[in-house]
JSON list of C-alpha atoms in Angstrom, two decimals:
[
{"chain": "M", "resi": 1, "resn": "UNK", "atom": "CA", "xyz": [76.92, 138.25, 69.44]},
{"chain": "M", "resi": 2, "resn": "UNK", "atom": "CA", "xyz": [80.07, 138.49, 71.77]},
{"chain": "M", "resi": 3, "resn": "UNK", "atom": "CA", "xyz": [82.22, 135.17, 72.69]},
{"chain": "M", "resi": 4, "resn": "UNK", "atom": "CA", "xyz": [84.27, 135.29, 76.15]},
{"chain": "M", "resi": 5, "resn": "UNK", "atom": "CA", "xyz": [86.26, 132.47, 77.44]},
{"chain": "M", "resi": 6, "resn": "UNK", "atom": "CA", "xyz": [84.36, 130.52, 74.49]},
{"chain": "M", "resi": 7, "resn": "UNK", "atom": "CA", "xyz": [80.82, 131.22, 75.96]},
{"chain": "M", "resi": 8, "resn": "UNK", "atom": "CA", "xyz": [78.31, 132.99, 73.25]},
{"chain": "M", "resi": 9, "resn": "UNK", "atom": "CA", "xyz": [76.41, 136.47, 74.07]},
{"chain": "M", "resi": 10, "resn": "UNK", "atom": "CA", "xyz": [73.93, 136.72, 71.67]},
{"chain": "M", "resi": 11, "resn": "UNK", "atom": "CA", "xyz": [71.33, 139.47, 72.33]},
{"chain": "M", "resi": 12, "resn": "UNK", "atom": "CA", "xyz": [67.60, 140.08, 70.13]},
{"chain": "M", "resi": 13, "resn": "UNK", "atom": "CA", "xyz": [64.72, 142.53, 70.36]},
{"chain": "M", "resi": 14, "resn": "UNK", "atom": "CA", "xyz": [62.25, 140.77, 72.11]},
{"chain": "M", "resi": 15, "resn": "UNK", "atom": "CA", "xyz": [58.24, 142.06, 72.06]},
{"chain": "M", "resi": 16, "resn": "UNK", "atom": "CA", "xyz": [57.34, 143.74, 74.74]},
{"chain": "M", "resi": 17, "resn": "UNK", "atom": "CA", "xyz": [53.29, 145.33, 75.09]},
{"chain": "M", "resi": 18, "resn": "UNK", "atom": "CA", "xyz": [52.77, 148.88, 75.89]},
{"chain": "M", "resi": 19, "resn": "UNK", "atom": "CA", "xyz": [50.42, 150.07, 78.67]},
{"chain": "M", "resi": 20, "resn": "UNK", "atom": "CA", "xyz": [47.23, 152.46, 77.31]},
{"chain": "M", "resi": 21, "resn": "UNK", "atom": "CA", "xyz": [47.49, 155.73, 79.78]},
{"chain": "M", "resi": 22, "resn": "UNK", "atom": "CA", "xyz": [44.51, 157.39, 81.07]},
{"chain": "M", "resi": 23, "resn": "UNK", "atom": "CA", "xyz": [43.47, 160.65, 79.08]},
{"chain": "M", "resi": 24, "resn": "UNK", "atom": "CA", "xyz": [44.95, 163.26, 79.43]},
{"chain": "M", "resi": 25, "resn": "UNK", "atom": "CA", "xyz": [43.75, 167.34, 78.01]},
{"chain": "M", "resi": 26, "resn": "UNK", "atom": "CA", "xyz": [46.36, 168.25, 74.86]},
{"chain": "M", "resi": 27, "resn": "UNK", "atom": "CA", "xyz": [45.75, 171.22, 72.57]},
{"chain": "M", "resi": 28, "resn": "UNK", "atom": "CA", "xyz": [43.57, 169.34, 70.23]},
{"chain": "M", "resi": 29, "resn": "UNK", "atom": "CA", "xyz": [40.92, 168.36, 72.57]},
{"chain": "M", "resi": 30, "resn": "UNK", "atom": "CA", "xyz": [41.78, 164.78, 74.54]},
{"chain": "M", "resi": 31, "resn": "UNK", "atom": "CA", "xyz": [44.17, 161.87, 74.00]},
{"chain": "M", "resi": 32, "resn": "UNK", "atom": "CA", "xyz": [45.30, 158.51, 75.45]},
{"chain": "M", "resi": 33, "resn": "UNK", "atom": "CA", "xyz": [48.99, 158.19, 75.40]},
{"chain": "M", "resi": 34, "resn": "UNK", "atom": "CA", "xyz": [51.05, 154.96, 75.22]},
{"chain": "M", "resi": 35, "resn": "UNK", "atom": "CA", "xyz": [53.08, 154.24, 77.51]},
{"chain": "M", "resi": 36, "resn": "UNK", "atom": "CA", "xyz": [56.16, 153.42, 74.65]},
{"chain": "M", "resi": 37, "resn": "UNK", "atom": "CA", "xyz": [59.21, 153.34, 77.54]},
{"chain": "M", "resi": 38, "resn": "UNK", "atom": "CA", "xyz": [59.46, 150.09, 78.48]},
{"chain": "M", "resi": 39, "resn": "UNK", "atom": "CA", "xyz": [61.28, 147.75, 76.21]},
{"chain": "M", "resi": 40, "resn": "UNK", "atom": "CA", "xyz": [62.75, 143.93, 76.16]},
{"chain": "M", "resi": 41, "resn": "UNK", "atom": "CA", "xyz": [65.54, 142.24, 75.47]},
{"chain": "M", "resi": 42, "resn": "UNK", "atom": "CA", "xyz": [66.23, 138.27, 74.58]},
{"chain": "M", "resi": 43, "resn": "UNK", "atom": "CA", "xyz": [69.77, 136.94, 76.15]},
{"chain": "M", "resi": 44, "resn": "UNK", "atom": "CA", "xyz": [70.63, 133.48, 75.05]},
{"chain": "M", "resi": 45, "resn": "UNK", "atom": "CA", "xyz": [73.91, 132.35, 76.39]},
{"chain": "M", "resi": 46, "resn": "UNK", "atom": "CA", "xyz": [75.53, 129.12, 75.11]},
{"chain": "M", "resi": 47, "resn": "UNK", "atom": "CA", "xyz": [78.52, 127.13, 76.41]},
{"chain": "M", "resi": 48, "resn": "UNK", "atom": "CA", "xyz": [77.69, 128.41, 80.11]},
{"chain": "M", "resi": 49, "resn": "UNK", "atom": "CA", "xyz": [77.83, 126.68, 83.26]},
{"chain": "M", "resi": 50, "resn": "UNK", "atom": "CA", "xyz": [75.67, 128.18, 86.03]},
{"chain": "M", "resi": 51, "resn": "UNK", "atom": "CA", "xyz": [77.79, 126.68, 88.89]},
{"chain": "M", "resi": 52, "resn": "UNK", "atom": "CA", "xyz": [80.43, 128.95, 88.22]},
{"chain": "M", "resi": 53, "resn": "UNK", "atom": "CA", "xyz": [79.56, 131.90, 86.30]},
{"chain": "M", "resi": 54, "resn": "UNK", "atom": "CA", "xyz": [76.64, 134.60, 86.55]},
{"chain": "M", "resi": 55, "resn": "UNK", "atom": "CA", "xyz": [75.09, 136.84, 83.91]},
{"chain": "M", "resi": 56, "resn": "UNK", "atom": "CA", "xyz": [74.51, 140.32, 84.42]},
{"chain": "M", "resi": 57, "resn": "UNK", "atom": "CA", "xyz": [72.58, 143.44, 83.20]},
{"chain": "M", "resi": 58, "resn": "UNK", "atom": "CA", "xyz": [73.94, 147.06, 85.11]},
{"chain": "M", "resi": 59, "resn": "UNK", "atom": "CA", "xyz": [74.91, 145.29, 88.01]},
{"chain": "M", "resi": 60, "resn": "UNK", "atom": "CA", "xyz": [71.61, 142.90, 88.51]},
{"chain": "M", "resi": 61, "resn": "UNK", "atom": "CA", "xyz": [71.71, 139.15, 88.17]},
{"chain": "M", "resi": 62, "resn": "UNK", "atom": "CA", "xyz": [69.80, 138.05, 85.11]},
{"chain": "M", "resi": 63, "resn": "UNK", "atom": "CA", "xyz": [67.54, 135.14, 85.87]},
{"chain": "M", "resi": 64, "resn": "UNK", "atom": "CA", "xyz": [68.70, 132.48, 83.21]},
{"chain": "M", "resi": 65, "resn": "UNK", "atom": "CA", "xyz": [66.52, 129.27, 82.20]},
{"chain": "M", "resi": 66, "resn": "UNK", "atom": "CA", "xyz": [67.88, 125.93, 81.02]},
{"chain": "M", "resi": 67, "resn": "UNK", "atom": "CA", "xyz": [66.68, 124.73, 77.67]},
{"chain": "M", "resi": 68, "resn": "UNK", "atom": "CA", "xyz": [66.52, 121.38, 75.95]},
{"chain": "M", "resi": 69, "resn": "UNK", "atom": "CA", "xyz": [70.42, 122.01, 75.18]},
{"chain": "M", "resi": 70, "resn": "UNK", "atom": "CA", "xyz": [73.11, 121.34, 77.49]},
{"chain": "M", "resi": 71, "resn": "UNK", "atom": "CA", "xyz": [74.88, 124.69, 78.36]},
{"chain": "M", "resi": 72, "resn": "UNK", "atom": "CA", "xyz": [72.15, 127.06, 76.91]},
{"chain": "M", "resi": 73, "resn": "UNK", "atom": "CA", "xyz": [70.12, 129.75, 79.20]},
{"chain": "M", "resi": 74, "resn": "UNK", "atom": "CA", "xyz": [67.31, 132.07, 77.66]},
{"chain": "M", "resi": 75, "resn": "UNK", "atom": "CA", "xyz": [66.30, 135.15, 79.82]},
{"chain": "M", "resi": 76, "resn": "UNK", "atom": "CA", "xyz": [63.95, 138.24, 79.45]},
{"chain": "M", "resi": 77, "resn": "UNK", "atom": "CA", "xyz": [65.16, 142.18, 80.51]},
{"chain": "M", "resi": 78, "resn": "UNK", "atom": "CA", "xyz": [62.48, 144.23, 80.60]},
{"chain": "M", "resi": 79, "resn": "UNK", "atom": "CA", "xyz": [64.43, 147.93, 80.99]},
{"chain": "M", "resi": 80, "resn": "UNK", "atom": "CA", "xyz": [63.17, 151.87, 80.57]},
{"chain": "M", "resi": 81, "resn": "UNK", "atom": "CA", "xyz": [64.74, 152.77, 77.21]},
{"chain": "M", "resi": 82, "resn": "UNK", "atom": "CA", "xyz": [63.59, 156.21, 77.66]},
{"chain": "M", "resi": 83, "resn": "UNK", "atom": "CA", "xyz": [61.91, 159.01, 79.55]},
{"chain": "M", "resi": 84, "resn": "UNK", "atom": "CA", "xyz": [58.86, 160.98, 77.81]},
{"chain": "M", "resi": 85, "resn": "UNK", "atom": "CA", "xyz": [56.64, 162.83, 79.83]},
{"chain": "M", "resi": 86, "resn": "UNK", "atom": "CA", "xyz": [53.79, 160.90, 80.23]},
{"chain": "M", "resi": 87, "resn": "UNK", "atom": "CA", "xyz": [54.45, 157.38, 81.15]},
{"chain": "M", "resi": 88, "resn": "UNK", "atom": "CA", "xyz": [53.70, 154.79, 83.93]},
{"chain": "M", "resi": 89, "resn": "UNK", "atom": "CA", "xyz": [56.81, 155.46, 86.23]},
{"chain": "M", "resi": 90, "resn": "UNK", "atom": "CA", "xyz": [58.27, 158.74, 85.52]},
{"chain": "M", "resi": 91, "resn": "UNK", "atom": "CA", "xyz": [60.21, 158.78, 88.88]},
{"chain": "M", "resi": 92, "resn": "UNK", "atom": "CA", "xyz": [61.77, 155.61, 87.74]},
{"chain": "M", "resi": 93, "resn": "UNK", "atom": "CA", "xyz": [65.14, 156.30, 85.89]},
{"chain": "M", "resi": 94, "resn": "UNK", "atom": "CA", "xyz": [66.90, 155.64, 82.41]},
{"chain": "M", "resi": 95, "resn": "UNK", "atom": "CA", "xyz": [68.31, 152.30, 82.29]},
{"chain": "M", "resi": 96, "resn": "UNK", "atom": "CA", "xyz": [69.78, 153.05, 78.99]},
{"chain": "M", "resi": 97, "resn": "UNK", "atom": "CA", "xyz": [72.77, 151.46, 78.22]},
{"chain": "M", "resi": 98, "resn": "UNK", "atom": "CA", "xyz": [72.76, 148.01, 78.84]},
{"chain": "M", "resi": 99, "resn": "UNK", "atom": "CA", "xyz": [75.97, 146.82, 80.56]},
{"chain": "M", "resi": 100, "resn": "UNK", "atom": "CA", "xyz": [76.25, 143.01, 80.70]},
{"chain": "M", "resi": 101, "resn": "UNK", "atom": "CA", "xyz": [78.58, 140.84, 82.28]},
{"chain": "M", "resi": 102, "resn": "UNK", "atom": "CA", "xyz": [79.72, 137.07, 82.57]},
{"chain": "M", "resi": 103, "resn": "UNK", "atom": "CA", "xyz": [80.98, 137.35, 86.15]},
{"chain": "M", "resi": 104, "resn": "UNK", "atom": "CA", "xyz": [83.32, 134.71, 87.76]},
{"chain": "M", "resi": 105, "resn": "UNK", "atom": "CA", "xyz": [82.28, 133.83, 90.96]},
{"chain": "M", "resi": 106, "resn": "UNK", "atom": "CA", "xyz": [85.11, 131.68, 91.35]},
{"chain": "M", "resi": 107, "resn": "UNK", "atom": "CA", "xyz": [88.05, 134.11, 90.87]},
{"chain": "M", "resi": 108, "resn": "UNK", "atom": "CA", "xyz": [85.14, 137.13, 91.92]},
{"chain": "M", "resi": 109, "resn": "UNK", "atom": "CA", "xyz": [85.36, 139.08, 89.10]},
{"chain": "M", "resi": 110, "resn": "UNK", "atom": "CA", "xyz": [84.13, 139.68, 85.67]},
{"chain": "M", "resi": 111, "resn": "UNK", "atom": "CA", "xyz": [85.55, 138.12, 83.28]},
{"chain": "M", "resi": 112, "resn": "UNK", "atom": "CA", "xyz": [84.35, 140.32, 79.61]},
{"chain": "M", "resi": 113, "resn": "UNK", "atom": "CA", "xyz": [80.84, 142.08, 78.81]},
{"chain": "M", "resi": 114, "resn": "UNK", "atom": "CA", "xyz": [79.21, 143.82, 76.12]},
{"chain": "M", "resi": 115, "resn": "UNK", "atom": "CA", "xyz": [76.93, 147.10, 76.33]},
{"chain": "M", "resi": 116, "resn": "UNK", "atom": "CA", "xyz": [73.46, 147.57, 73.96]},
{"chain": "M", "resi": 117, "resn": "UNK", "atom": "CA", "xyz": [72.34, 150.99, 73.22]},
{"chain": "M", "resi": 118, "resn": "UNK", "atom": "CA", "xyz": [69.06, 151.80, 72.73]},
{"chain": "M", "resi": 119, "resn": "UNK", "atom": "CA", "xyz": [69.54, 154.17, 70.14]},
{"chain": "M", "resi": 120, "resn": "UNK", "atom": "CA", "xyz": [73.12, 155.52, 68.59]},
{"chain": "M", "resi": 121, "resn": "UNK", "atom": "CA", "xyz": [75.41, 156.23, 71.51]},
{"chain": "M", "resi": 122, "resn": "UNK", "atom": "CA", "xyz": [76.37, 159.76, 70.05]},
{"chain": "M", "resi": 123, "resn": "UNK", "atom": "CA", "xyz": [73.25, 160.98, 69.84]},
{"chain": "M", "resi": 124, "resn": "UNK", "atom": "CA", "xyz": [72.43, 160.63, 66.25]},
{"chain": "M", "resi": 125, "resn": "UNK", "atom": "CA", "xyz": [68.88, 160.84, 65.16]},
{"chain": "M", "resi": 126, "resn": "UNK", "atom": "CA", "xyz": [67.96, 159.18, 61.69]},
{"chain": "M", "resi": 127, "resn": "UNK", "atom": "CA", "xyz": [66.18, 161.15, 59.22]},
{"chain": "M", "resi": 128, "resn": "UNK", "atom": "CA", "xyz": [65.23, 158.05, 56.73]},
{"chain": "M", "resi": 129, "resn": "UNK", "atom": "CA", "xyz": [64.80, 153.95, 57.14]},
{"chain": "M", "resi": 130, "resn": "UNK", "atom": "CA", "xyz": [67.98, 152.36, 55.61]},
{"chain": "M", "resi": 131, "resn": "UNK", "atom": "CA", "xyz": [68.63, 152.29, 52.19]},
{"chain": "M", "resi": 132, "resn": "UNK", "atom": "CA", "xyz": [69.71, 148.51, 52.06]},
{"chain": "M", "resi": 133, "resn": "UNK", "atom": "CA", "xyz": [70.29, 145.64, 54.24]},
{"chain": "M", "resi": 134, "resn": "UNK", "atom": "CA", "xyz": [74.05, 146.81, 54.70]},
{"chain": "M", "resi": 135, "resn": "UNK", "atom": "CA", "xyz": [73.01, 150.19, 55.98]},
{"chain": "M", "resi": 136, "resn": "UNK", "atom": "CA", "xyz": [70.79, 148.43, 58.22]},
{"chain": "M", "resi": 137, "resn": "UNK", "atom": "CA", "xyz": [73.43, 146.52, 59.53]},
{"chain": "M", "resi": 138, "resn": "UNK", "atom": "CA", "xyz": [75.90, 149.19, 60.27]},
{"chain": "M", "resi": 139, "resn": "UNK", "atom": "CA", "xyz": [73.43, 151.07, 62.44]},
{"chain": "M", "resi": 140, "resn": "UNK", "atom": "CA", "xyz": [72.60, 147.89, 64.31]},
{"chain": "M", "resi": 141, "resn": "UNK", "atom": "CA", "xyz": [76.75, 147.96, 64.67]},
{"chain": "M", "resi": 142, "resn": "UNK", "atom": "CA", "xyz": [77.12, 151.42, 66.37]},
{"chain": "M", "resi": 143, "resn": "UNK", "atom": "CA", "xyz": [74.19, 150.25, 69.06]},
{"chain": "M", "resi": 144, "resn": "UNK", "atom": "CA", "xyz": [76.61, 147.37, 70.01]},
{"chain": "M", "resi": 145, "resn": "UNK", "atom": "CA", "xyz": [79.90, 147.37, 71.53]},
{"chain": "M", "resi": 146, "resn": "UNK", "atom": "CA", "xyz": [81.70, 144.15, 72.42]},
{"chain": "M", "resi": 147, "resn": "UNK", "atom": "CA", "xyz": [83.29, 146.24, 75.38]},
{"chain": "M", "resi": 148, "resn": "UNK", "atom": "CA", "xyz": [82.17, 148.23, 78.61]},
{"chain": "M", "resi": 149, "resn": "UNK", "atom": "CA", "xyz": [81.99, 145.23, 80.67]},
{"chain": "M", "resi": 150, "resn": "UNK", "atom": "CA", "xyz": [82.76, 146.32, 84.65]},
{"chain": "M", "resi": 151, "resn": "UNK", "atom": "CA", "xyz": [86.12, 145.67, 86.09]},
{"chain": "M", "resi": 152, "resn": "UNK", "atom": "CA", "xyz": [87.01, 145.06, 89.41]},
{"chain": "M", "resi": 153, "resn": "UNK", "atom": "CA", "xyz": [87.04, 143.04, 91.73]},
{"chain": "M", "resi": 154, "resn": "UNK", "atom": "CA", "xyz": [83.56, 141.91, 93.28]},
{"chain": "M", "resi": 155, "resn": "UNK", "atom": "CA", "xyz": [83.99, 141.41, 97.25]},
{"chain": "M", "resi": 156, "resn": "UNK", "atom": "CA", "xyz": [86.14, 143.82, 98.74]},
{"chain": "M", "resi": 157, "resn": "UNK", "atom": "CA", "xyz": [89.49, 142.07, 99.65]},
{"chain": "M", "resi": 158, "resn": "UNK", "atom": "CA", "xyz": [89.72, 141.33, 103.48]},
{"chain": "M", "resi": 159, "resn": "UNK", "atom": "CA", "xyz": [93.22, 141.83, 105.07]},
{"chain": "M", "resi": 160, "resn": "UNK", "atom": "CA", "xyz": [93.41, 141.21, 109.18]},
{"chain": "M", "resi": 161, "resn": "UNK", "atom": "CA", "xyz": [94.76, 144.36, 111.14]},
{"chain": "M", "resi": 162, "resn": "UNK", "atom": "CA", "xyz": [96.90, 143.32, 114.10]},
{"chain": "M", "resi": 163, "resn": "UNK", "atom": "CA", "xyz": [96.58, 146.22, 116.96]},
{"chain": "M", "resi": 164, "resn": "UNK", "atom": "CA", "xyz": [98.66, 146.63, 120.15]},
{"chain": "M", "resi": 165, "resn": "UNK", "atom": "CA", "xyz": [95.81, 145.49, 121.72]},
{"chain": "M", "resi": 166, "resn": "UNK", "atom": "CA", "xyz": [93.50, 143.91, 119.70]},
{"chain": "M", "resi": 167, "resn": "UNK", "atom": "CA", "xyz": [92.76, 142.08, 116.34]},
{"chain": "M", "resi": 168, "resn": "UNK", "atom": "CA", "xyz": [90.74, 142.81, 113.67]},
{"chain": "M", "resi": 169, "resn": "UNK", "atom": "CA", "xyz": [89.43, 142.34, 110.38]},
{"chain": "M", "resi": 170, "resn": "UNK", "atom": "CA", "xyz": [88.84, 145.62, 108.44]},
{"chain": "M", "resi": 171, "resn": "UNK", "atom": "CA", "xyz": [88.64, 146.17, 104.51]},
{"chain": "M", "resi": 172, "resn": "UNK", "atom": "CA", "xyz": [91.06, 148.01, 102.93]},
{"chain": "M", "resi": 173, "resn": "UNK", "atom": "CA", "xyz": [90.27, 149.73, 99.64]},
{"chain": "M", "resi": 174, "resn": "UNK", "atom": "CA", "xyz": [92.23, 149.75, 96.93]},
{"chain": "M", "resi": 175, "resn": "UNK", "atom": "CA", "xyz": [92.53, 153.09, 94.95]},
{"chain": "M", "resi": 176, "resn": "UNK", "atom": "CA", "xyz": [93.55, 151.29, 91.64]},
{"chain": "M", "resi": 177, "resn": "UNK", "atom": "CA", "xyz": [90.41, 148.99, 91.46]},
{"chain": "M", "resi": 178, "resn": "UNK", "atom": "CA", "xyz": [86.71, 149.30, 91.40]},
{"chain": "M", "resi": 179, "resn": "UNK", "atom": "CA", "xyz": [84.43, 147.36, 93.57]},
{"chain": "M", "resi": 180, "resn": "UNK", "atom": "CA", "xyz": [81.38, 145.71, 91.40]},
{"chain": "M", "resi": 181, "resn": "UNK", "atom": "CA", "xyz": [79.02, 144.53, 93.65]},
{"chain": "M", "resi": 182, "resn": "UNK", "atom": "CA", "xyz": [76.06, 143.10, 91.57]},
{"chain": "M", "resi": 183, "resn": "UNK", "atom": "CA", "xyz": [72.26, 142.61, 93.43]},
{"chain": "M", "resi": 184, "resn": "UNK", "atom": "CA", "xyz": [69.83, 139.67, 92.93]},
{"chain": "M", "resi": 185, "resn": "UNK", "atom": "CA", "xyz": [66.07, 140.69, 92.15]},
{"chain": "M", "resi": 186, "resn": "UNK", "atom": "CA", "xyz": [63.40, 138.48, 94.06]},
{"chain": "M", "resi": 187, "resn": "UNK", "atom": "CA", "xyz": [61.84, 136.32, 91.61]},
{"chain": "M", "resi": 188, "resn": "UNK", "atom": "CA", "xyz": [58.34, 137.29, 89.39]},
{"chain": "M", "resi": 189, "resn": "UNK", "atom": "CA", "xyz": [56.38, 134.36, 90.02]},
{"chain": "M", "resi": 190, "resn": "UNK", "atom": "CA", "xyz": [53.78, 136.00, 86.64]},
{"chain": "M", "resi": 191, "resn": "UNK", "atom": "CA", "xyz": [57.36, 136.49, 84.49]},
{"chain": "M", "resi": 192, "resn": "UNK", "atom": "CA", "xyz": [60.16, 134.45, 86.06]},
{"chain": "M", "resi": 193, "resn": "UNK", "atom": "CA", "xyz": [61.93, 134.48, 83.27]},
{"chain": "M", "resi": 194, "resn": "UNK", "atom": "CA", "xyz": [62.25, 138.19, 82.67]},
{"chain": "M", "resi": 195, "resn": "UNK", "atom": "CA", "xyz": [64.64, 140.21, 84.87]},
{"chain": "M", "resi": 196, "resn": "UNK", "atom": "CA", "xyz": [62.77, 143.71, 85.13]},
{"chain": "M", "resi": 197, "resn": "UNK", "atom": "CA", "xyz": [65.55, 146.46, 86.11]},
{"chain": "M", "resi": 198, "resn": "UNK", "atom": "CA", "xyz": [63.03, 148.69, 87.24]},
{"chain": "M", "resi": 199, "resn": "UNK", "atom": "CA", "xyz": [62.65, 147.12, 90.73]},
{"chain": "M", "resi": 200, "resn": "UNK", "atom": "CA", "xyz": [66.21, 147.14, 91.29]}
]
């Protein structure tokens, strides 16, 4: 759980079911693989007013629902954690980690983030399951960082040119800044709560 500008990230494994493959010919005679890339992610945001600000995951608009309580949204991600070999979509890339931001479409830009790893983000495989609940916790920990949001600026800033002869509106970059553009996903009439990244 991350607060910015007093609004509450709070992000939980959500279930998400795994697609049987067709068989395939392995060494042992033949198999049906699971397709175990995919997984899903729970985003409840409190204290958050949709009129001005818009949740993120790696640059795509998350599709937020109201509940019962006044300032809280609920949304599904379904993201590819990972890449094995066989799997439904193996042209479709890593979306590994998760970048969020609240953006402020106000002052156009974001205003704080977190990023969720999928697994530990140096690399570090684990041998054994935790020894206690503190252990448990502390791995949990290094998945999570309460930073990584984007910065920038999200329109590119328009400045009017006046020719000789003509004027005009160009846009000037900035070298100091980067642009952060994010992209809204048509809505999945079957899940329209659940922002899937791999259509983006």
């Amino acid at each position: 759980m991350v607060t910015i500008n007093n609004i509450h990230i709070e992000l939980r494994a959500a279930i998400e079911p795994w697609n049987v493959l067709g068989e395939e010919m392995t060494g042992g005679g033949t198999a049906r693989y699971v397709d175990s890339s995919l997984e899903r992610i729970q985003i409840k945001v409190t204290n958050f007013t949709e009129e001005r600000y818009v949740v993120t995951c790696n640059g795509v608009k998350v599709n937020l629902k109201a509940t019962s309580v006044k300032g809280e949204f609920v949304a599904g991600i379904r993201y590819k954690a990972w890449d094995p070999y066989s799997a439904l979509h193996p042209t479709i890339g890593v979306d590994s980690p998760l970048v969020f931001d609240i953006v402020d479409t106000w002052n156009k830009r974001s205003i704080g983030g977190c990023t969720y790893f999928v697994s530990h983000p140096g690399g570090r495989s684990y041998d054994v399951h935790p020894v206690n609940s503190y252990e448990a916790e502390s791995r949990r920990i290094n998945r999570f960082w309460e930073s990584g949001h984007t910065q920038g600026e999200i329109d590119p800033i328009k400045e009017t040119i006046t020719d000789d002869n003509t004027s005009s509106i160009t846009v000037k970059k900035k070298g100091s800044s980067k642009k952060f553009n994010y992209k809204e996903l048509p809505v999945n009439f079957e899940f329209p709560n659940t922002t899937d990244l791999r259509k983006k």
